[in-house]
């Protein structure tokens, strides 16, 4: 009997399809796969929001498409580019262009102001565009950590080759492969590719949240629920076993992490623990304490 077969499997708690798209600024037409309010917030901790910009073709333009200057506080944003290019600039002085395969991991912490646009080169040429933006919560002890930015290139992301396919390890670890992202709580952020008709064993730690987001193809999870493109599943924290069977070549984002068992108080771009902290966050921003773009 294999080690994977002896693990207690995680249970699929729920599945759902992507809701209709909405625009974030004029550059990011996204499906809001989940958010920081409503049902299931505790089941998804430490993950707060996931916006999926499914494949879109943009025509060439000389205009700047994207989102202008705006604040964040109390969490981190993780932007994964599958196609296209995103240019970032923030009040810490950090910035740059993330391209196909690259990841931007921005810690808002105690407060940041930033902007996100299609890069000038990409806008001029146009072409296919696909990305994910994930919001990751920070525990109370780290809400005021100084804002900073990790620009992670495709070449810096190691690949774990497993039976059934391959995994780009952005954060956390698979087998002996560790991802480059520095995180405040323990988590795995995995870009998974599974071949048609193949099965991948991808065990996750006992007690951790696990989310399986299918971006392309179709996978059967632990022999029970089948999840197709632009759909996702939330799994139980109990259990370690995760088996993904792909009916066709599939691209999957697997998110797992140690839950942050603290209250979530959120308002727009601010995520804190209490209403009083939210009021203070708004005041801090209005008072210019997040800095400004230069």
CSV table of C-alpha atoms in Angstrom, one decimal:
chain,number,residue,atom,x,y,z
A,1,UNK,CA,0.0,0.0,0.0
A,2,UNK,CA,1.4,3.4,-0.9
A,3,UNK,CA,1.8,6.2,1.6
A,4,UNK,CA,-0.8,8.3,-0.2
A,5,UNK,CA,-3.3,5.5,0.1
A,6,UNK,CA,-2.9,5.4,3.9
A,7,UNK,CA,-3.6,9.1,4.4
A,8,UNK,CA,-7.0,10.2,5.5
A,9,UNK,CA,-8.5,12.1,2.6
A,10,UNK,CA,-9.7,15.7,2.9
A,11,UNK,CA,-13.5,16.0,2.3
A,12,UNK,CA,-15.0,18.3,-0.4
A,13,UNK,CA,-17.1,20.7,1.6
A,14,UNK,CA,-18.5,22.7,-1.3
A,15,UNK,CA,-17.9,23.6,-5.0
A,16,UNK,CA,-19.0,26.5,-7.0
A,17,UNK,CA,-18.6,28.0,-10.5
A,18,UNK,CA,-17.3,31.5,-11.2
A,19,UNK,CA,-19.8,34.3,-11.0
A,20,UNK,CA,-20.2,36.7,-13.9
A,21,UNK,CA,-17.2,38.9,-14.6
A,22,UNK,CA,-16.9,42.5,-13.3
A,23,UNK,CA,-14.3,45.0,-14.2
A,24,UNK,CA,-11.5,46.2,-11.8
A,25,UNK,CA,-10.5,49.5,-13.3
A,26,UNK,CA,-10.5,49.2,-17.1
A,27,UNK,CA,-7.8,46.6,-17.4
A,28,UNK,CA,-8.9,43.6,-15.4
A,29,UNK,CA,-12.2,41.8,-16.2
A,30,UNK,CA,-12.4,39.3,-13.3
A,31,UNK,CA,-14.5,36.6,-11.8
A,32,UNK,CA,-14.7,37.1,-8.0
A,33,UNK,CA,-14.2,33.4,-7.0
A,34,UNK,CA,-14.6,34.2,-3.3
A,35,UNK,CA,-14.5,37.2,-1.0
A,36,UNK,CA,-14.0,38.3,2.6
A,37,UNK,CA,-17.6,38.4,3.6
A,38,UNK,CA,-20.6,36.0,3.5
A,39,UNK,CA,-20.5,32.3,4.0
A,40,UNK,CA,-17.3,30.3,4.2
A,41,UNK,CA,-14.9,33.0,5.3
A,42,UNK,CA,-13.5,30.9,8.2
A,43,UNK,CA,-13.3,27.8,5.9
A,44,UNK,CA,-11.0,29.7,3.5
A,45,UNK,CA,-8.7,31.4,6.1
A,46,UNK,CA,-6.0,32.7,5.6
A,47,UNK,CA,-7.2,33.4,2.1
A,48,UNK,CA,-9.5,36.4,1.8
A,49,UNK,CA,-10.3,37.1,-1.9
A,50,UNK,CA,-9.5,35.5,-5.2
A,51,UNK,CA,-10.2,37.4,-8.5
A,52,UNK,CA,-9.6,35.4,-11.7
A,53,UNK,CA,-9.1,37.3,-14.9
A,54,UNK,CA,-9.9,34.4,-17.3
A,55,UNK,CA,-8.3,34.5,-20.8
A,56,UNK,CA,-9.2,37.7,-22.6
A,57,UNK,CA,-7.8,39.2,-25.8
A,58,UNK,CA,-6.9,42.9,-25.6
A,59,UNK,CA,-6.5,45.0,-28.7
A,60,UNK,CA,-3.5,47.3,-29.1
A,61,UNK,CA,-3.8,50.7,-27.5
A,62,UNK,CA,-1.8,53.8,-26.5
A,63,UNK,CA,-4.0,54.2,-23.4
A,64,UNK,CA,-3.1,53.0,-19.9
A,65,UNK,CA,-5.4,50.1,-18.9
A,66,UNK,CA,-5.6,49.2,-15.3
A,67,UNK,CA,-6.2,50.6,-11.8
A,68,UNK,CA,-4.9,54.0,-10.6
A,69,UNK,CA,-3.6,54.9,-7.2
A,70,UNK,CA,-5.4,53.2,-4.3
A,71,UNK,CA,-4.6,52.1,-0.7
A,72,UNK,CA,-4.4,48.7,1.1
A,73,UNK,CA,-3.8,47.8,4.7
A,74,UNK,CA,-3.7,44.7,6.9
A,75,UNK,CA,-3.0,41.9,4.3
A,76,UNK,CA,-1.0,40.9,1.2
A,77,UNK,CA,-1.8,40.7,-2.5
A,78,UNK,CA,-0.4,38.0,-4.7
A,79,UNK,CA,-0.7,38.5,-8.4
A,80,UNK,CA,0.1,35.5,-10.7
A,81,UNK,CA,0.4,36.3,-14.4
A,82,UNK,CA,-0.3,33.5,-16.8
A,83,UNK,CA,-0.4,35.7,-20.0
A,84,UNK,CA,0.1,39.4,-20.6
A,85,UNK,CA,2.1,41.8,-18.4
A,86,UNK,CA,1.3,43.9,-15.4
A,87,UNK,CA,3.2,47.0,-14.2
A,88,UNK,CA,3.2,47.9,-10.5
A,89,UNK,CA,4.3,51.0,-8.6
A,90,UNK,CA,3.9,51.8,-4.9
A,91,UNK,CA,4.5,54.2,-2.1
A,92,UNK,CA,7.6,52.3,-0.8
A,93,UNK,CA,9.3,53.1,-4.1
A,94,UNK,CA,9.1,49.5,-5.4
A,95,UNK,CA,7.8,48.7,-8.8
A,96,UNK,CA,8.4,46.8,-12.0
A,97,UNK,CA,6.8,44.7,-14.7
A,98,UNK,CA,5.6,41.1,-14.1
A,99,UNK,CA,5.4,39.0,-17.2
A,100,UNK,CA,4.2,35.5,-18.1
A,101,UNK,CA,4.9,33.1,-15.2
A,102,UNK,CA,6.0,35.9,-12.8
A,103,UNK,CA,4.4,36.6,-9.4
A,104,UNK,CA,4.1,39.9,-7.5
A,105,UNK,CA,3.8,39.4,-3.7
A,106,UNK,CA,2.9,42.7,-2.1
A,107,UNK,CA,2.7,43.1,1.7
A,108,UNK,CA,0.4,46.0,2.5
A,109,UNK,CA,1.0,45.6,6.2
A,110,UNK,CA,0.7,48.9,8.0
A,111,UNK,CA,-0.4,50.7,4.8
A,112,UNK,CA,0.6,51.2,1.2
A,113,UNK,CA,-0.6,53.1,-1.9
A,114,UNK,CA,-0.1,51.5,-5.3
A,115,UNK,CA,-1.2,51.3,-8.9
A,116,UNK,CA,-1.5,48.4,-11.4
A,117,UNK,CA,-1.6,48.8,-15.1
A,118,UNK,CA,-0.9,46.7,-18.2
A,119,UNK,CA,2.7,47.3,-19.1
A,120,UNK,CA,3.3,49.9,-21.9
A,121,UNK,CA,4.8,47.3,-24.2
A,122,UNK,CA,1.9,44.8,-23.7
A,123,UNK,CA,-0.7,47.6,-24.2
A,124,UNK,CA,1.0,48.7,-27.4
A,125,UNK,CA,1.0,45.2,-28.8
A,126,UNK,CA,-2.2,43.8,-27.3
A,127,UNK,CA,-2.7,40.1,-27.1
A,128,UNK,CA,-4.0,37.4,-24.6
A,129,UNK,CA,-4.3,38.2,-20.9
A,130,UNK,CA,-4.8,35.9,-18.0
A,131,UNK,CA,-4.0,36.4,-14.3
A,132,UNK,CA,-5.1,35.7,-10.7
A,133,UNK,CA,-5.0,38.0,-7.8
A,134,UNK,CA,-5.2,36.5,-4.3
A,135,UNK,CA,-5.6,38.4,-1.0
A,136,UNK,CA,-3.8,36.7,1.9
A,137,UNK,CA,-4.7,37.8,5.5
A,138,UNK,CA,-2.1,38.8,8.0
A,139,UNK,CA,-2.4,37.8,11.7
A,140,UNK,CA,-3.1,40.6,14.2
A,141,UNK,CA,0.6,40.6,15.3
A,142,UNK,CA,1.7,41.5,11.7
A,143,UNK,CA,-1.1,43.9,10.6
A,144,UNK,CA,1.3,46.9,11.1
A,145,UNK,CA,4.4,45.3,9.6
A,146,UNK,CA,6.2,47.8,7.2
A,147,UNK,CA,4.9,47.5,3.6
A,148,UNK,CA,7.2,45.8,1.2
A,149,UNK,CA,7.2,44.1,-2.2
A,150,UNK,CA,8.5,40.8,-3.6
A,151,UNK,CA,8.9,40.6,-7.3
A,152,UNK,CA,9.3,36.9,-8.2
A,153,UNK,CA,10.3,35.9,-11.8
A,154,UNK,CA,9.3,32.7,-13.5
A,155,UNK,CA,12.9,31.6,-13.4
A,156,UNK,CA,13.0,31.9,-9.6
A,157,UNK,CA,10.0,29.6,-9.1
A,158,UNK,CA,11.2,26.0,-8.8
A,159,UNK,CA,9.3,23.1,-10.3
A,160,UNK,CA,8.5,19.8,-8.6
A,161,UNK,CA,8.0,17.0,-11.1
A,162,UNK,CA,5.5,14.4,-9.7
A,163,UNK,CA,3.7,11.4,-11.2
A,164,UNK,CA,0.9,12.9,-13.3
A,165,UNK,CA,2.4,16.3,-14.0
A,166,UNK,CA,4.4,19.2,-12.5
A,167,UNK,CA,4.0,21.8,-9.9
A,168,UNK,CA,5.5,25.3,-9.8
A,169,UNK,CA,6.0,26.0,-6.1
A,170,UNK,CA,5.4,29.7,-5.5
A,171,UNK,CA,5.1,29.5,-1.7
A,172,UNK,CA,5.5,26.6,0.7
A,173,UNK,CA,6.7,23.3,-0.4
A,174,UNK,CA,6.1,20.1,-2.4
A,175,UNK,CA,8.2,17.0,-1.6
A,176,UNK,CA,11.7,18.6,-1.2
A,177,UNK,CA,11.0,21.6,-3.3
A,178,UNK,CA,10.5,25.0,-1.6
A,179,UNK,CA,9.0,28.1,-3.1
A,180,UNK,CA,10.7,31.5,-3.0
A,181,UNK,CA,7.9,33.6,-1.5
A,182,UNK,CA,8.4,34.8,2.1
A,183,UNK,CA,5.1,34.5,4.1
A,184,UNK,CA,4.0,35.5,7.6
A,185,UNK,CA,2.0,32.3,8.2
A,186,UNK,CA,2.5,28.8,6.8
A,187,UNK,CA,0.9,28.2,3.4
A,188,UNK,CA,1.3,26.5,0.0
A,189,UNK,CA,0.6,28.4,-3.2
A,190,UNK,CA,1.0,25.9,-6.1
A,191,UNK,CA,0.6,26.3,-9.9
A,192,UNK,CA,-0.3,22.7,-10.8
A,193,UNK,CA,-0.3,21.2,-14.3
A,194,UNK,CA,-1.7,17.6,-14.8
A,195,UNK,CA,-1.6,15.6,-18.0
A,196,UNK,CA,-4.8,14.3,-19.7
A,197,UNK,CA,-5.9,11.1,-18.0
A,198,UNK,CA,-3.3,11.4,-15.3
A,199,UNK,CA,-3.6,11.3,-11.5
A,200,UNK,CA,-1.5,13.4,-9.1
A,201,UNK,CA,-1.1,12.9,-5.3
A,202,UNK,CA,-0.6,16.2,-3.6
A,203,UNK,CA,-0.9,15.7,0.2
A,204,UNK,CA,-1.6,18.8,2.4
A,205,UNK,CA,-1.0,19.2,6.1
A,206,UNK,CA,-3.6,18.1,8.6
A,207,UNK,CA,-5.6,21.1,10.0
A,208,UNK,CA,-4.9,23.4,7.0
A,209,UNK,CA,-7.4,25.0,4.7
A,210,UNK,CA,-7.3,23.7,1.2
A,211,UNK,CA,-8.8,25.3,-1.9
A,212,UNK,CA,-8.6,23.8,-5.4
A,213,UNK,CA,-9.3,26.3,-8.2
A,214,UNK,CA,-9.4,24.9,-11.8
A,215,UNK,CA,-8.4,27.4,-14.4
A,216,UNK,CA,-8.5,25.0,-17.4
A,217,UNK,CA,-9.5,21.4,-17.9
A,218,UNK,CA,-11.3,19.2,-15.4
A,219,UNK,CA,-10.3,17.4,-12.3
A,220,UNK,CA,-11.9,14.8,-9.9
A,221,UNK,CA,-11.0,15.5,-6.3
A,222,UNK,CA,-10.4,12.6,-4.0
A,223,UNK,CA,-12.6,10.3,-6.1
A,224,UNK,CA,-15.7,12.4,-5.4
A,225,UNK,CA,-16.5,15.8,-6.9
A,226,UNK,CA,-15.5,16.8,-10.4
A,227,UNK,CA,-14.5,20.5,-10.9
A,228,UNK,CA,-14.2,22.1,-14.3
A,229,UNK,CA,-12.7,25.3,-15.7
A,230,UNK,CA,-13.5,28.5,-13.7
A,231,UNK,CA,-14.8,26.4,-10.8
A,232,UNK,CA,-13.4,25.7,-7.4
A,233,UNK,CA,-13.7,23.4,-4.4
A,234,UNK,CA,-13.3,24.1,-0.7
A,235,UNK,CA,-11.9,21.1,1.3
A,236,UNK,CA,-12.0,20.2,4.9
A,237,UNK,CA,-9.2,21.1,7.3
A,238,UNK,CA,-9.4,17.5,8.6
A,239,UNK,CA,-7.3,15.0,6.6
A,240,UNK,CA,-4.2,15.2,4.5
A,241,UNK,CA,-4.9,13.2,1.4
A,242,UNK,CA,-5.5,15.2,-1.9
A,243,UNK,CA,-5.8,13.2,-5.1
A,244,UNK,CA,-6.4,15.1,-8.4
A,245,UNK,CA,-7.5,13.0,-11.4
A,246,UNK,CA,-7.5,15.0,-14.7
A,247,UNK,CA,-9.9,14.0,-17.4
A,248,UNK,CA,-8.1,16.3,-19.8
A,249,UNK,CA,-4.9,18.4,-19.5
A,250,UNK,CA,-5.6,20.7,-16.6
A,251,UNK,CA,-4.2,23.9,-15.0
A,252,UNK,CA,-5.1,24.1,-11.3
A,253,UNK,CA,-4.2,26.6,-8.5
A,254,UNK,CA,-4.0,24.8,-5.2
A,255,UNK,CA,-4.0,27.0,-2.1
A,256,UNK,CA,-3.5,25.6,1.4
A,257,UNK,CA,-2.6,27.3,4.6
A,258,UNK,CA,-2.7,27.3,8.4
A,259,UNK,CA,-6.0,29.1,9.4
A,260,UNK,CA,-5.8,32.4,11.2
A,261,UNK,CA,-8.3,32.0,14.0
A,262,UNK,CA,-9.0,35.7,14.5
A,263,UNK,CA,-11.9,38.0,13.7
A,264,UNK,CA,-12.0,39.5,10.2
A,265,UNK,CA,-13.2,43.1,10.0
A,266,UNK,CA,-13.0,44.3,6.4
A,267,UNK,CA,-14.0,47.5,4.5
A,268,UNK,CA,-13.0,48.0,0.9
A,269,UNK,CA,-9.2,47.8,0.7
A,270,UNK,CA,-8.7,47.5,4.5
A,271,UNK,CA,-8.7,44.2,6.4
A,272,UNK,CA,-8.3,44.4,10.2
A,273,UNK,CA,-9.6,42.6,13.3
A,274,UNK,CA,-12.0,45.2,14.7
A,275,UNK,CA,-14.3,48.0,13.5
A,276,UNK,CA,-12.2,50.4,15.6
A,277,UNK,CA,-9.1,49.4,13.7
A,278,UNK,CA,-10.9,49.9,10.4
A,279,UNK,CA,-11.8,53.5,11.4
A,280,UNK,CA,-8.2,54.1,12.3
A,281,UNK,CA,-7.0,52.6,9.0
A,282,UNK,CA,-9.2,55.0,7.0
A,283,UNK,CA,-8.0,57.9,9.1
A,284,UNK,CA,-4.4,56.8,8.6
A,285,UNK,CA,-4.9,56.8,4.8
A,286,UNK,CA,-6.7,60.1,4.8
A,287,UNK,CA,-3.9,61.6,6.9
A,288,UNK,CA,-1.3,60.5,4.4
A,289,UNK,CA,0.4,58.0,6.7
A,290,UNK,CA,0.5,55.4,3.9
A,291,UNK,CA,2.8,57.5,1.8
A,292,UNK,CA,2.2,58.5,-1.8
A,293,UNK,CA,3.3,57.6,-5.3
A,294,UNK,CA,6.2,59.7,-6.6
